[in-house]
Each structure stands twice: as C-alpha cells, then as structure tokens.
Coordinates of C-alpha atoms in Angstrom, one line a residue:
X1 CA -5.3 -123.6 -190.2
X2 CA -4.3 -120.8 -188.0
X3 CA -5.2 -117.7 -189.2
X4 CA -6.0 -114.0 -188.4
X5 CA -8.4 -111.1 -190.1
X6 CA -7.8 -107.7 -190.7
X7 CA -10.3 -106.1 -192.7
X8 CA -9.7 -102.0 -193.0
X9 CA -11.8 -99.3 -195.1
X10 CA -9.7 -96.4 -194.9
X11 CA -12.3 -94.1 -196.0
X12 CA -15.0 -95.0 -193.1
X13 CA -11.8 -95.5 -190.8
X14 CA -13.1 -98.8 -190.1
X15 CA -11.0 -102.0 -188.8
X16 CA -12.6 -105.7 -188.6
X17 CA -9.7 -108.2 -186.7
X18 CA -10.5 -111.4 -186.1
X19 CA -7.8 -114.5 -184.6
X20 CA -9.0 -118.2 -185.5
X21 CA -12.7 -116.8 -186.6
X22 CA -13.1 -115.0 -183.4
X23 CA -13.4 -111.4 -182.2
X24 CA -10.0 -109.9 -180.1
X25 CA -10.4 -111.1 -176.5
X26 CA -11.4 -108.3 -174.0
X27 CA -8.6 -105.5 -173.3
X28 CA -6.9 -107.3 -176.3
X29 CA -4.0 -104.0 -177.9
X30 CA -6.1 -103.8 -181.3
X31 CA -9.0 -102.5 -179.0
X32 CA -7.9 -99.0 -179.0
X33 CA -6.8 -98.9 -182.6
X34 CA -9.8 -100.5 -184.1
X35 CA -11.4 -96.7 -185.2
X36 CA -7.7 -95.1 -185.9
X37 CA -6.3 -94.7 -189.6
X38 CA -3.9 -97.9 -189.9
X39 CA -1.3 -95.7 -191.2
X40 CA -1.3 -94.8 -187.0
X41 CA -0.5 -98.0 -186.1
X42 CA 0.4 -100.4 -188.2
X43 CA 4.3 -100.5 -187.3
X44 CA 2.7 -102.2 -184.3
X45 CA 0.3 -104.9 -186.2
X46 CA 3.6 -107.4 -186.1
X47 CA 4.3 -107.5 -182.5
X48 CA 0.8 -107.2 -181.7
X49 CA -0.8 -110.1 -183.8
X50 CA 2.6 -112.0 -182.7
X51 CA 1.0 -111.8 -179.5
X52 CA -2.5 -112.9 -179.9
X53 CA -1.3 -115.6 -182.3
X54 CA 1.4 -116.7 -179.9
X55 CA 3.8 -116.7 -182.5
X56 CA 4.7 -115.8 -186.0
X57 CA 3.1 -119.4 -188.1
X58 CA -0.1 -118.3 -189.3
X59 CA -1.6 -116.8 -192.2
X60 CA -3.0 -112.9 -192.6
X61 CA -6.0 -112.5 -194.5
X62 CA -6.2 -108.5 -195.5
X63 CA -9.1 -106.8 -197.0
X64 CA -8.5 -103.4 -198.2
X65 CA -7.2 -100.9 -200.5
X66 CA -4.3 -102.6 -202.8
X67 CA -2.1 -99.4 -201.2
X68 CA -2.9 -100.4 -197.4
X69 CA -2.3 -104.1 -198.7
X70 CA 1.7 -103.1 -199.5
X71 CA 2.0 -101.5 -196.7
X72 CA 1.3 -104.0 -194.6
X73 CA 3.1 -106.4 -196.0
X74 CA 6.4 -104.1 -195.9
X75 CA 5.4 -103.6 -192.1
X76 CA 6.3 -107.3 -191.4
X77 CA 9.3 -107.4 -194.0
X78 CA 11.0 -103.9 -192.7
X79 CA 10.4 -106.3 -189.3
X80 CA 12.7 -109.3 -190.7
X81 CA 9.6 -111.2 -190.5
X82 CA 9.3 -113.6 -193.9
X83 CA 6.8 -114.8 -195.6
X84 CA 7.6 -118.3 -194.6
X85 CA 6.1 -117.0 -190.8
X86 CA 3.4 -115.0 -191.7
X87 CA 1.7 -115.7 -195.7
X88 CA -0.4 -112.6 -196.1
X89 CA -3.4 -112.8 -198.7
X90 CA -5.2 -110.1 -200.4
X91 CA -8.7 -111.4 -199.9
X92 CA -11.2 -108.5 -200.7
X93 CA -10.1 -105.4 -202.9
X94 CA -11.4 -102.0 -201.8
X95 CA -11.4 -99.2 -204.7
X96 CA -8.2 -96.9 -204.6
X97 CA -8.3 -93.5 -203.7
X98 CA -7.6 -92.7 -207.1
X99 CA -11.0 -94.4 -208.3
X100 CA -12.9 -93.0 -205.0
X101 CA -12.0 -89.6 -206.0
X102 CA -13.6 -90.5 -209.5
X103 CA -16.9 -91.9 -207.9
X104 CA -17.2 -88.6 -205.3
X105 CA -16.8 -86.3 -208.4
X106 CA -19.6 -88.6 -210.5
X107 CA -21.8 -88.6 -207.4
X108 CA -21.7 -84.8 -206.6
X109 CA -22.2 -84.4 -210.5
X110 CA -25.1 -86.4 -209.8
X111 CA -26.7 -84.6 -207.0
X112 CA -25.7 -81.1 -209.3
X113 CA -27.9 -82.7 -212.0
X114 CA -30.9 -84.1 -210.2
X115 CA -32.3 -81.7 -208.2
X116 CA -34.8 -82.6 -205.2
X117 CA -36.6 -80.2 -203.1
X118 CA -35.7 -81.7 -199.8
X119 CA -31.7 -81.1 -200.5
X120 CA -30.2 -77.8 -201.5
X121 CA -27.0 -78.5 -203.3
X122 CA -25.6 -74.7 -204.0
X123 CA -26.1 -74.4 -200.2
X124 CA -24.9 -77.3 -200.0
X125 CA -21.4 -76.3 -201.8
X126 CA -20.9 -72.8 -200.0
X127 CA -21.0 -74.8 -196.9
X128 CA -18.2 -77.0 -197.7
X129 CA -16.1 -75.0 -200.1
X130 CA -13.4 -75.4 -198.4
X131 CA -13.1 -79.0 -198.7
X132 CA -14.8 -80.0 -201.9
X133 CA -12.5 -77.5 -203.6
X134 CA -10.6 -81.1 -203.6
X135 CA -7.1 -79.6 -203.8
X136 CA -4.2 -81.1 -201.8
X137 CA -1.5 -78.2 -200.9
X138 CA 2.2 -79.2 -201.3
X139 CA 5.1 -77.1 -199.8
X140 CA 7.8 -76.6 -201.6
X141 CA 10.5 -74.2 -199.7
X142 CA 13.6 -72.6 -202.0
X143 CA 11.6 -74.2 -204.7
X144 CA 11.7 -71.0 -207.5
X145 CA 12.6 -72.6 -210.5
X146 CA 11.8 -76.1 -209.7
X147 CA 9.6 -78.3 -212.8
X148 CA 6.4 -78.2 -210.8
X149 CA 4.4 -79.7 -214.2
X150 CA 3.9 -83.2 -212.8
X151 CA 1.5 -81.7 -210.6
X152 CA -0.4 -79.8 -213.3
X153 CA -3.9 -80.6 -213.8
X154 CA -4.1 -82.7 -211.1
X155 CA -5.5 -82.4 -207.5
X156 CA -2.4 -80.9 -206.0
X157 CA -2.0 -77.6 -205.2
X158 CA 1.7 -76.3 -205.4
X159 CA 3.3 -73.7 -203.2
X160 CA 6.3 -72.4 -203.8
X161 CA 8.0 -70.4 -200.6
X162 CA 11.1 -68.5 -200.5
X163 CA 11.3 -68.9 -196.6
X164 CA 9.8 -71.0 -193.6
X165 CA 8.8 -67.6 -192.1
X166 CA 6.0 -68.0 -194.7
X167 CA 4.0 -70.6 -193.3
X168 CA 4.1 -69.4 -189.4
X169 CA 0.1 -69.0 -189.5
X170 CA -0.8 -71.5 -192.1
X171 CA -2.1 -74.9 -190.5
X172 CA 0.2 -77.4 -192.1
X173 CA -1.2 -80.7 -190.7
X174 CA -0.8 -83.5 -192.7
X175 CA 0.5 -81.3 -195.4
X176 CA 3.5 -82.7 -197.5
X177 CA 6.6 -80.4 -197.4
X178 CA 9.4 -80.5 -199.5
X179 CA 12.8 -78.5 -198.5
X180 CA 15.0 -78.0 -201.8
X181 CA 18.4 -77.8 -200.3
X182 CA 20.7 -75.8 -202.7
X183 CA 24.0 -73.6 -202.4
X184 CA 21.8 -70.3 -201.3
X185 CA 20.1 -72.2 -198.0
X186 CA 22.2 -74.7 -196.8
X187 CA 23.9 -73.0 -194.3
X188 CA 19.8 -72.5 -193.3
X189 CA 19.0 -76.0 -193.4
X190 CA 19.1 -77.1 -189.9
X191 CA 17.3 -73.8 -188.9
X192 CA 14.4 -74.3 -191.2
X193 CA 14.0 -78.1 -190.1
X194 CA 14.1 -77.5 -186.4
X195 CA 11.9 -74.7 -187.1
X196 CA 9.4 -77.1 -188.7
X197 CA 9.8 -79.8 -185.9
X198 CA 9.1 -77.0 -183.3
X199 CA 5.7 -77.3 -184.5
X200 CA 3.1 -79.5 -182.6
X201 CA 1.1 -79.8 -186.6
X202 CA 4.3 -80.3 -188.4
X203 CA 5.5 -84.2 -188.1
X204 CA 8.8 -86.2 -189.5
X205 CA 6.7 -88.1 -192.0
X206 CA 5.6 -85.4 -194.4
X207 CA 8.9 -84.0 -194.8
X208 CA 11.1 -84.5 -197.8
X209 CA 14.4 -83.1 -198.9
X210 CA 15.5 -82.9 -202.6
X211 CA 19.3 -82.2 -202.7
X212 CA 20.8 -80.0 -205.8
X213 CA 24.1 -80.2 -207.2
X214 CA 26.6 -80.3 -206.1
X215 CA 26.0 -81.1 -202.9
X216 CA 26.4 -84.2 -201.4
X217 CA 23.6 -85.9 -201.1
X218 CA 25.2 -88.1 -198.2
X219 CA 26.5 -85.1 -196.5
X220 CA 22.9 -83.4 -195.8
X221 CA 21.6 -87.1 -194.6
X222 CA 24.4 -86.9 -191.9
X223 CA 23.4 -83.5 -191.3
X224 CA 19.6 -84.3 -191.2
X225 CA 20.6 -86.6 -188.7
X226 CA 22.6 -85.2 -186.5
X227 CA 19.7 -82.5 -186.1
X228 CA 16.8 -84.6 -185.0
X229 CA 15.6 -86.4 -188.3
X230 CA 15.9 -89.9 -187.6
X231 CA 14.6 -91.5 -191.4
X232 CA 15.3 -88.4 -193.8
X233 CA 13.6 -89.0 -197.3
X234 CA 15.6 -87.7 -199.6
X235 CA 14.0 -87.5 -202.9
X236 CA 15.1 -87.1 -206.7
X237 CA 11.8 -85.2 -208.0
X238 CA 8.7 -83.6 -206.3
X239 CA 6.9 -86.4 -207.8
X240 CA 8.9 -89.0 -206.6
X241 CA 7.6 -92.5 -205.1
X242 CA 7.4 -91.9 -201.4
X243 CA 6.0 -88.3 -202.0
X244 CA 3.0 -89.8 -204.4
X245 CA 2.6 -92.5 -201.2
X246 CA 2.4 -90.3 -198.5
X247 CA 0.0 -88.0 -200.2
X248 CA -2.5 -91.4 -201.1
X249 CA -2.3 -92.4 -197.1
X250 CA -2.8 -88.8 -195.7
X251 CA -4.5 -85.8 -197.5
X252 CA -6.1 -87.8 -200.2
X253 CA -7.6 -90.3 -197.6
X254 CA -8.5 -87.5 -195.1
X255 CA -10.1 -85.7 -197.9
X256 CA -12.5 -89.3 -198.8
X257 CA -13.3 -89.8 -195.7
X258 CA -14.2 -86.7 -194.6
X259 CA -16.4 -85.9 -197.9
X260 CA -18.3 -89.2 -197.3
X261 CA -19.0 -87.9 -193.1
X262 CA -20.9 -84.9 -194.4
X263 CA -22.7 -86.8 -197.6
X264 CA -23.8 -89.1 -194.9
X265 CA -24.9 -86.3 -192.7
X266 CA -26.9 -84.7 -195.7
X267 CA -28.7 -88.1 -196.3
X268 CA -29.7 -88.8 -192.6
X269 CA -31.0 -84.9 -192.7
X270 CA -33.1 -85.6 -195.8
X271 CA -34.2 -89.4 -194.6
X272 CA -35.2 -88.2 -191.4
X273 CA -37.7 -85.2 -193.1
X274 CA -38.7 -87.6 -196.0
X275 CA -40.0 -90.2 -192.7
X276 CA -42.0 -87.9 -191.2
X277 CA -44.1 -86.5 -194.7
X278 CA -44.5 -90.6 -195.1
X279 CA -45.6 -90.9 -191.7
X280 CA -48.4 -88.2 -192.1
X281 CA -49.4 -89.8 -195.7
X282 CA -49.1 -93.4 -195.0
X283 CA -52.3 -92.8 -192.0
X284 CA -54.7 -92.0 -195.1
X285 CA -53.2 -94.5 -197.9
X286 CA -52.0 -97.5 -195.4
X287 CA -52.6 -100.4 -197.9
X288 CA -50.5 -99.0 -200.4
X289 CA -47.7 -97.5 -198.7
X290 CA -47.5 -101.1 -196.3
X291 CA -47.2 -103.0 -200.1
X292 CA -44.2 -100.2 -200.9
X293 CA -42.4 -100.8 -197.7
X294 CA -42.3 -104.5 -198.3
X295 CA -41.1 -104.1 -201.3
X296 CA -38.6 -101.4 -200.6
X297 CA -37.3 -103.8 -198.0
X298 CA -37.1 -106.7 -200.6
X299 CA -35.5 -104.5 -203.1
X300 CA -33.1 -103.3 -200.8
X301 CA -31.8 -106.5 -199.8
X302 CA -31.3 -107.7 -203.1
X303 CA -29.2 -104.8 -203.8
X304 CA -27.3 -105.6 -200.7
X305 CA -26.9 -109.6 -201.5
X306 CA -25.6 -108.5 -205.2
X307 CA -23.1 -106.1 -204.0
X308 CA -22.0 -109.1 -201.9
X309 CA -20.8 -110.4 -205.5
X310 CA -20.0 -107.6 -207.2
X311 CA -17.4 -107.0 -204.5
X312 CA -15.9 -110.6 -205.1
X313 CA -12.3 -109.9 -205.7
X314 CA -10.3 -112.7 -204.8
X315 CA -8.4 -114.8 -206.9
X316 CA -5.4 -115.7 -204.8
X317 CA -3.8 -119.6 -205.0
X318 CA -4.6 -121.5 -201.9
X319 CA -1.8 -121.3 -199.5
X320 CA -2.3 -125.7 -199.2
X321 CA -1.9 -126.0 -203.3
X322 CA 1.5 -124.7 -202.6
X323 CA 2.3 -126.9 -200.2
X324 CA 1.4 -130.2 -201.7
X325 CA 3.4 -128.5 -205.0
X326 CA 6.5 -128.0 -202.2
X327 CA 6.0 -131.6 -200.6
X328 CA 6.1 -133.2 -204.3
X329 CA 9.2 -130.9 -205.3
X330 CA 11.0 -131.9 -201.7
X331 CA 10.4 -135.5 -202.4
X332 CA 12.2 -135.6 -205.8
X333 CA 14.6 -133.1 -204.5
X334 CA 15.9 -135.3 -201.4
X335 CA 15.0 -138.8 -202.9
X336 CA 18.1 -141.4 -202.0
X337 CA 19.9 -138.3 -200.8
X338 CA 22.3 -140.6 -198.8
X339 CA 23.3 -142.1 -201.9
X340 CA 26.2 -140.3 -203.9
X341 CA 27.1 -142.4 -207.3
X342 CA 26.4 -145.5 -209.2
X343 CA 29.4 -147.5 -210.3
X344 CA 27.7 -150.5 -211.7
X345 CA 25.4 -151.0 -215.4
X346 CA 23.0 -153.2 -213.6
X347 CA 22.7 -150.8 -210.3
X348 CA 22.2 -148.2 -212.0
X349 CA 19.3 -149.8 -214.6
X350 CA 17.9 -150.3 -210.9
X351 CA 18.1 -147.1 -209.3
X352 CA 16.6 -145.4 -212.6
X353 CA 13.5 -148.3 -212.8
X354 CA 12.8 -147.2 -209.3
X355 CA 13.3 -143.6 -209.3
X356 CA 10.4 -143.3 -212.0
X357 CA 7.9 -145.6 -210.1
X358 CA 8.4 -143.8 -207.2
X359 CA 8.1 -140.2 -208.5
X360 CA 5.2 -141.3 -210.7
X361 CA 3.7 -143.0 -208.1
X362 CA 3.9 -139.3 -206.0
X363 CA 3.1 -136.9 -208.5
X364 CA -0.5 -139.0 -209.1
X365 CA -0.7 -138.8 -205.4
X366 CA -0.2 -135.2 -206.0
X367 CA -2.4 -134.8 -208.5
X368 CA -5.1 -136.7 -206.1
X369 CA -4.6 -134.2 -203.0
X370 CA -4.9 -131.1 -205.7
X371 CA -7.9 -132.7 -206.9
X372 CA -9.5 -133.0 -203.1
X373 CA -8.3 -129.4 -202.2
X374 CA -9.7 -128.2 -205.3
X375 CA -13.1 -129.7 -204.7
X376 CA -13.2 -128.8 -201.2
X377 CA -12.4 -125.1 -202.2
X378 CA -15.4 -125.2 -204.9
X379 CA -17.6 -126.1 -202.0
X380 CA -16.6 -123.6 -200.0
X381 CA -17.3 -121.0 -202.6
X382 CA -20.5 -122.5 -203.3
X383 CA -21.3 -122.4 -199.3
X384 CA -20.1 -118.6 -199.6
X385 CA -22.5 -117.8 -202.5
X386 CA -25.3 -119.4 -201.2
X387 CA -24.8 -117.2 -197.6
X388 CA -24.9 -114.1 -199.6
X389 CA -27.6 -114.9 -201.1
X390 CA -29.9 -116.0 -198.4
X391 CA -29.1 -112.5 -196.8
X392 CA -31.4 -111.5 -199.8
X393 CA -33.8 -113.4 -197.5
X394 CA -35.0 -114.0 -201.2
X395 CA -36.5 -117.9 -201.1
X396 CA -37.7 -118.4 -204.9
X397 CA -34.7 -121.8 -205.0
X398 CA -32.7 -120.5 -207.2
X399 CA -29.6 -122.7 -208.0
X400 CA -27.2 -122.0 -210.1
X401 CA -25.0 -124.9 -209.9
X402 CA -25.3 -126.5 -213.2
X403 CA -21.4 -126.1 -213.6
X404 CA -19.7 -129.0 -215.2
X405 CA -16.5 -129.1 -212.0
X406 CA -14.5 -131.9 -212.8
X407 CA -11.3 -131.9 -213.9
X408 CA -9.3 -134.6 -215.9
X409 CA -5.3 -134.3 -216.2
X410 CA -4.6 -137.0 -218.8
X411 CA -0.7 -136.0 -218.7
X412 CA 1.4 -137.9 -216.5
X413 CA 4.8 -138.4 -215.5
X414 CA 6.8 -139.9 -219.5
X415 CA 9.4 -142.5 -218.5
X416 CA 12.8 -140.8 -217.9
X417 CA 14.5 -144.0 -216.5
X418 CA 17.2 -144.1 -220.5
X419 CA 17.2 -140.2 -220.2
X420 CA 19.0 -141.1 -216.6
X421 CA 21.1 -144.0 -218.2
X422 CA 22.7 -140.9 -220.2
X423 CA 23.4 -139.0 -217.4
X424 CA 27.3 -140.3 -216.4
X425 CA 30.4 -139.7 -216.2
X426 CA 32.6 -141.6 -218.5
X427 CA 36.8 -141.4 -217.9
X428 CA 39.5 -144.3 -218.8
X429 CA 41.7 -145.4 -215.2
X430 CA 44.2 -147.7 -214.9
X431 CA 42.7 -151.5 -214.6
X432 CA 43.0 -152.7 -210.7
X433 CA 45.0 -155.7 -210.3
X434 CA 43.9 -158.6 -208.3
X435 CA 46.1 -160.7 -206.2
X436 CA 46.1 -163.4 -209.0
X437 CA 47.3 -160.5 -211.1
X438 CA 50.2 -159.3 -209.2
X439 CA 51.3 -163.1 -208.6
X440 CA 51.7 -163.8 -212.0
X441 CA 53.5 -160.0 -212.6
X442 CA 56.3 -160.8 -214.9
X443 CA 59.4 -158.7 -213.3
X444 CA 59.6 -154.8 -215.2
X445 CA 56.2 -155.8 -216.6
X446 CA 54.6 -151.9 -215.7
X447 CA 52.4 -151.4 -218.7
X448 CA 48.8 -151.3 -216.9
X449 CA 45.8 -151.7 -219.2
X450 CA 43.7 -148.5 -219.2
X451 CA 39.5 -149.4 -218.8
X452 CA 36.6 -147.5 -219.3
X453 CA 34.9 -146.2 -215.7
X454 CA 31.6 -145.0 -215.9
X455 CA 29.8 -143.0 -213.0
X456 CA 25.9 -142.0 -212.6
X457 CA 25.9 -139.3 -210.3
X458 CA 22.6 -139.2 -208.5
X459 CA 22.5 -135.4 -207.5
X460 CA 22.7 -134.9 -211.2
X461 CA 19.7 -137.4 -211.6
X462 CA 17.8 -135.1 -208.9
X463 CA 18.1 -132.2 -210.5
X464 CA 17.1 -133.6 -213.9
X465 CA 14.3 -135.1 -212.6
X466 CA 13.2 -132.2 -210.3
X467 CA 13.7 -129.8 -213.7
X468 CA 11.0 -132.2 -215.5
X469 CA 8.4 -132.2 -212.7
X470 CA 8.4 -128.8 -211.5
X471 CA 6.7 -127.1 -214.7
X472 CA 4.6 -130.5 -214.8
X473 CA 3.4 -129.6 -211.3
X474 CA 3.1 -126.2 -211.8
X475 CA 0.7 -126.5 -215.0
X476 CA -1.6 -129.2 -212.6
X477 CA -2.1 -126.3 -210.0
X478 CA -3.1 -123.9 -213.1
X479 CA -5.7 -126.0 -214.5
X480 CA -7.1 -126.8 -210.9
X481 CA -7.2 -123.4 -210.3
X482 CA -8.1 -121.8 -213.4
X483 CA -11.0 -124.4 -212.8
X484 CA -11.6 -122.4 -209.7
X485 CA -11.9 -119.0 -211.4
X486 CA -13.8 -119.8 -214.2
X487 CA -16.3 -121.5 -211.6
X488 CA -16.6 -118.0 -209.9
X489 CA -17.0 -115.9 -212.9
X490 CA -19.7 -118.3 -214.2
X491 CA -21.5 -118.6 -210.7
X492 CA -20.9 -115.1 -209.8
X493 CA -22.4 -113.8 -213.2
X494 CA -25.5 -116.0 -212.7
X495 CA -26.2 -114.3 -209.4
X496 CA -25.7 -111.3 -210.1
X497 CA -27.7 -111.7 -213.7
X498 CA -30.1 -113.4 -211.6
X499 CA -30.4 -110.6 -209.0
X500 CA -30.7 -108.0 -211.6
X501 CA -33.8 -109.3 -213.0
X502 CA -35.1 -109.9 -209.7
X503 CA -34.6 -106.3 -208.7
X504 CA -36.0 -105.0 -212.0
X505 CA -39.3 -107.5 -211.8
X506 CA -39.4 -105.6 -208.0
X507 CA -39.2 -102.4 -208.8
X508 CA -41.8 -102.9 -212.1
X509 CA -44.0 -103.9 -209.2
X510 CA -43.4 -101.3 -207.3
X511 CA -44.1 -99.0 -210.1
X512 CA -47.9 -100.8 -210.3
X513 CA -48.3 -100.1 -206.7
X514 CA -47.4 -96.8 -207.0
X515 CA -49.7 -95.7 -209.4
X516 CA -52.3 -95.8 -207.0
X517 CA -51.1 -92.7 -205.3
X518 CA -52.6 -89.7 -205.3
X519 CA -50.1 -87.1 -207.0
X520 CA -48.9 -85.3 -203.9
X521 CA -47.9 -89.0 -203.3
X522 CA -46.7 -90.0 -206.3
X523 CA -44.0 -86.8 -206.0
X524 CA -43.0 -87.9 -201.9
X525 CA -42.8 -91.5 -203.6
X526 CA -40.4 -89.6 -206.2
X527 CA -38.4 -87.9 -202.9
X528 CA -38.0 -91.4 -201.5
X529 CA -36.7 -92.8 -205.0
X530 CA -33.8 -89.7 -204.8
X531 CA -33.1 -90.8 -201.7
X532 CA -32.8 -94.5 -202.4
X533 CA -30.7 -93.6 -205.3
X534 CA -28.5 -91.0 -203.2
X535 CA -28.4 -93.9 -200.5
X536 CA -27.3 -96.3 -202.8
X537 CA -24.7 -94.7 -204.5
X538 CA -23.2 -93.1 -201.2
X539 CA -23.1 -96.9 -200.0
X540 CA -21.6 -97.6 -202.6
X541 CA -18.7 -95.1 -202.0
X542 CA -18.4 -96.2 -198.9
X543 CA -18.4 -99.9 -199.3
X544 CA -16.8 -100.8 -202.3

C-alpha cells in the first residue's frame, strides 16, 4: 500500500512526514517547513507530496486537530485533486483549540490553587499579563452600530474604529479585520484597503468585508479586485464561518502555543533547582532516594504507555473493506453486460439460475476476503497495543486477549432467480409469417394474428440485483467492523484499567519508601510531586 504521514500539533508547531514508513529523503521541500505553522504551507502539501510519491495514487494518513484535518483535505480538493487519487484518513485526533483553551485555564487554576515554594505564580502573572489576559482583538472599521453580541462573553475582544487612521501605531499582526462598507465610506474603500496592504504586519488573509444595503455586493468584489485583493471574503455577520476559522488557525493557535513555551520554561526553571536540592540530599540518604528514582522512572513510563491509549482515536473503515465492497458491487453491476434482452422462457429460466449462483458464489467470496482483512486488522491492533505497552518497559505478562474475535454472518444471498422471471416486458406484435405461411396466403387474406412477446431486459435485472446486494454488503462491513471497535474499546479499557492499578500499586510503594525521609525530605519529596504533577499535566496539554 502506498502511503504517506503527516502528523502536525499545532500548538508545539510540530510536523512528523513520513513516505512508505520512511523519513523525507535529504534536501526533500518538507525539510524547511517541518517547524512552520501548516497554515504557512499547506497550499503547497499537494504538489509537494505529488512529488515524493511520484504521483497522486496513494493514501494520506493525517494526525491532528479535526480543524487542520478539513483543511487539508480542502487543500487537495480546491486543487481538483479527488479523493479517488489521494484517500485521506483521520488517524489520531488532537484536542481543538476550543478544548486546549479549557485545559490552559484548568491548569493555571491549578498552579493558582497549589502553591509551591519553588514557583511564584502572582509573579508569575505580572510577567505575562499581556498574554494570559487570553483576549483575541477584532477590528471592526465603520462598525458603530454593528450587533457585536456574538462576541460577548467570549475570548474576543471587539474594536470598533471610525477610521484606519486609528490603528497607525497599533501592531495588527495576525489580527482579524473587518471593513463595514456602507454609503458614508465607500467612496473611502479603496483608500483604507491599500492603506492596510501598505503595511508589512497587515496581510490579505485577515481581512474581511461585510457589505450593507444597498450596495451591491458584486460591485465592491469587482472593486476589491481591481485594487489589489485577489480572494476578497465577503462576509454576512462578524461571526460568520471564515471569520470563526481564521481566528481558530491564527490568534487562538498563536495564543496555545505560545502559553505552553513559557509554562514549559517555568517547569525547566523549577526542575532544574528541584535537581540540584536532590543532588545535595540524595549524598546523605542514597538508598532511599536510588529506590524513588527507580520508581519515578517506572511510574513515569507507565503514565507514558497509558497515554499511548488514552490518545487512541481512530475508528476510520479500512480503505481495502471498501474496495472488496466496490469489486463485489462492480461485479453484479457489469455481469453479462454484452448481453441486452432475453426473448425466450427457457433462456431466460437460464440466465436467472446462473445469475444467482454466480452472485452468491461472489458475495461469500466477499464475505471471505472481509473476514481475512478483518482478522489481519485485529492483529495489527493487537501488534500496536502490545508496542505501547512494552514502552512501559513493564514485563509482569500481562495479556489481555481473552476477546471472543470471530465473527459468524449466517445471512446470505435469498434466491432472486422468480423475482427476475417477473421482471419483463410484455406487448402483443403481429405473428411472423414463415415461408410456409405466405405460400399458403389465401389472396386479400390480411388479418394477421396478434401474439404475446415477452422481453427480460438484463440491465433491469442488474440493477435489481445490484439494489439487493448493496445494503447486504454494506451491513457485512458493519458487523466486521463494529467487531473491530468493540475489540478496541474492550482491549483499550483493559490496558488502560490495567495501567491504572499498576501506577497506583507504584506510587503506594513509593509512598512506603518515602516515609523514611527525614522531614526536610519528605517536603523536597513533596516539591518533586508538584512538579511531576505540573509535568504531567503540561504534557498533557501539549500532547493530547
């Protein structure tokens, strides 16, 4: 199967490509894009992973946000490219940036809450006020009197501005604008865009026009043309579609990303003093503290190998399902395709007989390949699972395979061959007349006997046919793969149940061994536990 990677966390502004399981060849283009937001270049993904693929027939496996998912796959359709060429999966599903926003605001809560001596979070705040304010500016010029209430109690900070003038010394990078064009600035318009576009911070993407009655809303797209704009976005509300878009891709990732760089900083500050007072107590209490490493180690692996799971997101059909489905479909589709009609009883009786056996005989060879891929698919899973857990580096054999697999499809294929015998065409013609016939022809004898002529039309057949297999085909992929699923969410829980109680029995030990510290070490033991926790949950941010 040819098949390429892309793997992208937009809030670590981190990109993972792979073609045919391998890393991009040396001076391959995704080398210089691999630690730029997509958004930057993902016009170009087509052409360049048309390149390394040498050609379009291959399949796209995409782990991400469901956001950066979409916009990929409009990249290749806005490129004519179908899905017929490229079949892109959504493998692994990051968090949104609505639910990351959620988990920052829980985690500073957190650090708010537990205080630790090592981390000074009002400090921390006046430091970064600016940016954990967490409120997105939008622009609106000649917007007095606009409805500005979708924005209210949310993130987004409205301006309203009377004139461009306004925002000469405010940075406006990334910043969404939106120019209200009414009767009392359009003859402005094209002055306050090409002021705007004058701007090295100011770019075509974050601006958006909303056009008031009555003026023509086809009219200022000409005009926003002819001036420079090359894709206007014209919008019928502030809150429109593309204007909720632009702000997930730009200031609300910006803002993610740039929270988790200085939570990250904070941590490797702390870490870094927490190692050093360990250092110094670990030379007088070495037993101990050598048991607690070990099983801080232990403890954090675990963590990582359930994470692994928890993170398990995809539940996608296997591209092969569909094509055996397609291949079965084809065959009843195109079967005697040559053929038109039936004129004769008996033929027909024949055609009908051997139409059933042969599309029985291929939908149970259907049903066989399903089957194989299916089992071949639980493997892999169970290969998968069995990775992530040995990354635990965890060897107590645990197994979890006691799922009952198999899967029986009783219903076949119910004999249509009389349900064909009723599909004709019946109309009375004139009898032929043989040459005996017109031999014997009395003279002014022109009274020809009218017959009954029946026709079995075999397109109609086809169609009938392909009408009763298709759901039939469709409900054996279900089963097979809501086999699949309920595998994972039965294996899945067990690790992950399993992993639990490990990492509980671990840290109950841990507790043992750490009630042999002295109390000075008992409260750097409780500095390191903030910090595990902090860790963890920042990791978690970032990762997930």
């Amino acid at each position: 199967m040819i098949k390429a990677e892309l793997e992208y966390n937009p809030y670590l502004l981190e990109t993972t490509i792979k073609f045919n399981g391998q890393a991009p060849r040396i001076n391959s283009l995704v080398e210089k894009y691999e630690y730029e937001p997509l958004r930057n270049w993902i016009n170009k993904i087509p052409s360049i992973f048309y390149d390394e693929m040498n050609g379009y027939d291959f399949e796209l496996e995409f782990s991400g946000t469901e956001r950066d998912y979409k916009e990929l796959k409009t990249t290749f359709e806005n490129g004519g490219i179908c899905e017929g060429q490229v079949r892109i999966f959504h493998k692994n599903i990051l968090d949104s940036r609505k639910e990351k926003n959620t988990k920052i605001e829980m985690l500073l809560k957190w650090l708010e809450d537990n205080e630790n001596a090592h981390f000074d979070f009002a400090q921390f705040k006046r430091d970064n006020d600016d940016l954990l304010e967490g409120l997105y500016p939008f622009i609106i010029i000649n917007g007095h009197g606009i409805d500005i209430s979708a924005f209210e109690n949310t993130e987004i900070s409205v301006e309203l501005i009377d004139a461009v003038e306004e925002v000469t010394h405010t940075a406006l990078e990334d910043t969404p604008i939106l120019i209200n064009v009414a009767g009392n600035n359009y003859n402005q318009l094209a002055s306050i865009v090409t002021t705007l576009s004058r701007r090295d911070d100011v770019k075509e993407k974050q601006l958006f026009f909303m056009v008031e009655k009555p003026l023509s809303r086809a009219r200022i797209e000409r005009i926003l043309i002819d001036i420079g704009i090359e894709h206007p976005q014209i919008v019928s509300k502030i809150d429109d579609e593309i204007v909720l878009r632009y702000l997930e891709l730009y200031p609300y990732s910006d803002y993610i990303h740039d929270v988790l760089v200085i939570l990250r900083k904070e941590i490797d500050e702390v870490t870094g003093v927490l190692e050093e007072e360990n250092r110094e107590k670990s030379e007088a209490n070495r037993e101990v503290y050598d048991k607690l490493e070990k099983l801080d180690e232990v403890i954090d692996k675990l963590k990582r190998a359930e994470e692994c799971f928890e993170n398990d997101y995809n539940n996608e059909m296997p591209e092969q399902w569909g094509k055996s489905q397609e291949k079965l479909l084809n065959f009843v589709k195109d079967w005697k395709i040559k053929k038109t009609n039936i004129k004769r009883l008996s033929d027909a009786q024949r055609y009908a007989s051997e139409f059933y056996a042969d599309v029985s005989e291929r939908f149970a060879k259907y049903i066989q390949e399903i089957d194989e891929l299916y089992k071949h698919n639980i493997d892999e899973l169970s290969f998968q699972f069995k990775e992530w857990y040995y990354e635990a580096d965890y060897q107590d054999a645990f197994d979890p395979e006691i799922f009952d697999k198999e899967i029986c499809i009783a219903e076949g294929i119910v004999s249509f061959e009389d349900d064909l015998m009723d599909i004709k065409s019946e109309q009375y013609v004139y009898a032929k007349e043989g040459l005996i016939e017109k031999l014997f022809k009395e003279s002014g004898d022109d009274n020809k006997e009218m017959m009954l002529e029946t026709t079995f039309y075999l397109q109609e057949w086809r169609d009938y046919v392909y009408g009763l297999v298709e759901p039939l085909a469709k409900k054996v992929m279900t089963e097979y793969f809501n086999g699949i699923c309920n595998y994972k969410k039965q294996i899945v829980s067990a690790y992950i149940q399993h992993l639990s109680e490990e990492i509980l029995k671990k840290n109950d030990e841990r507790d043992i061994v750490s009630s042999q510290l002295s109390d000075d070490e008992k409260k750097l033991q409780d500095d390191n536990d903030w910090v595990k926790e902090f860790e963890d949950k920042l990791r978690n941010l970032e990762r997930c």
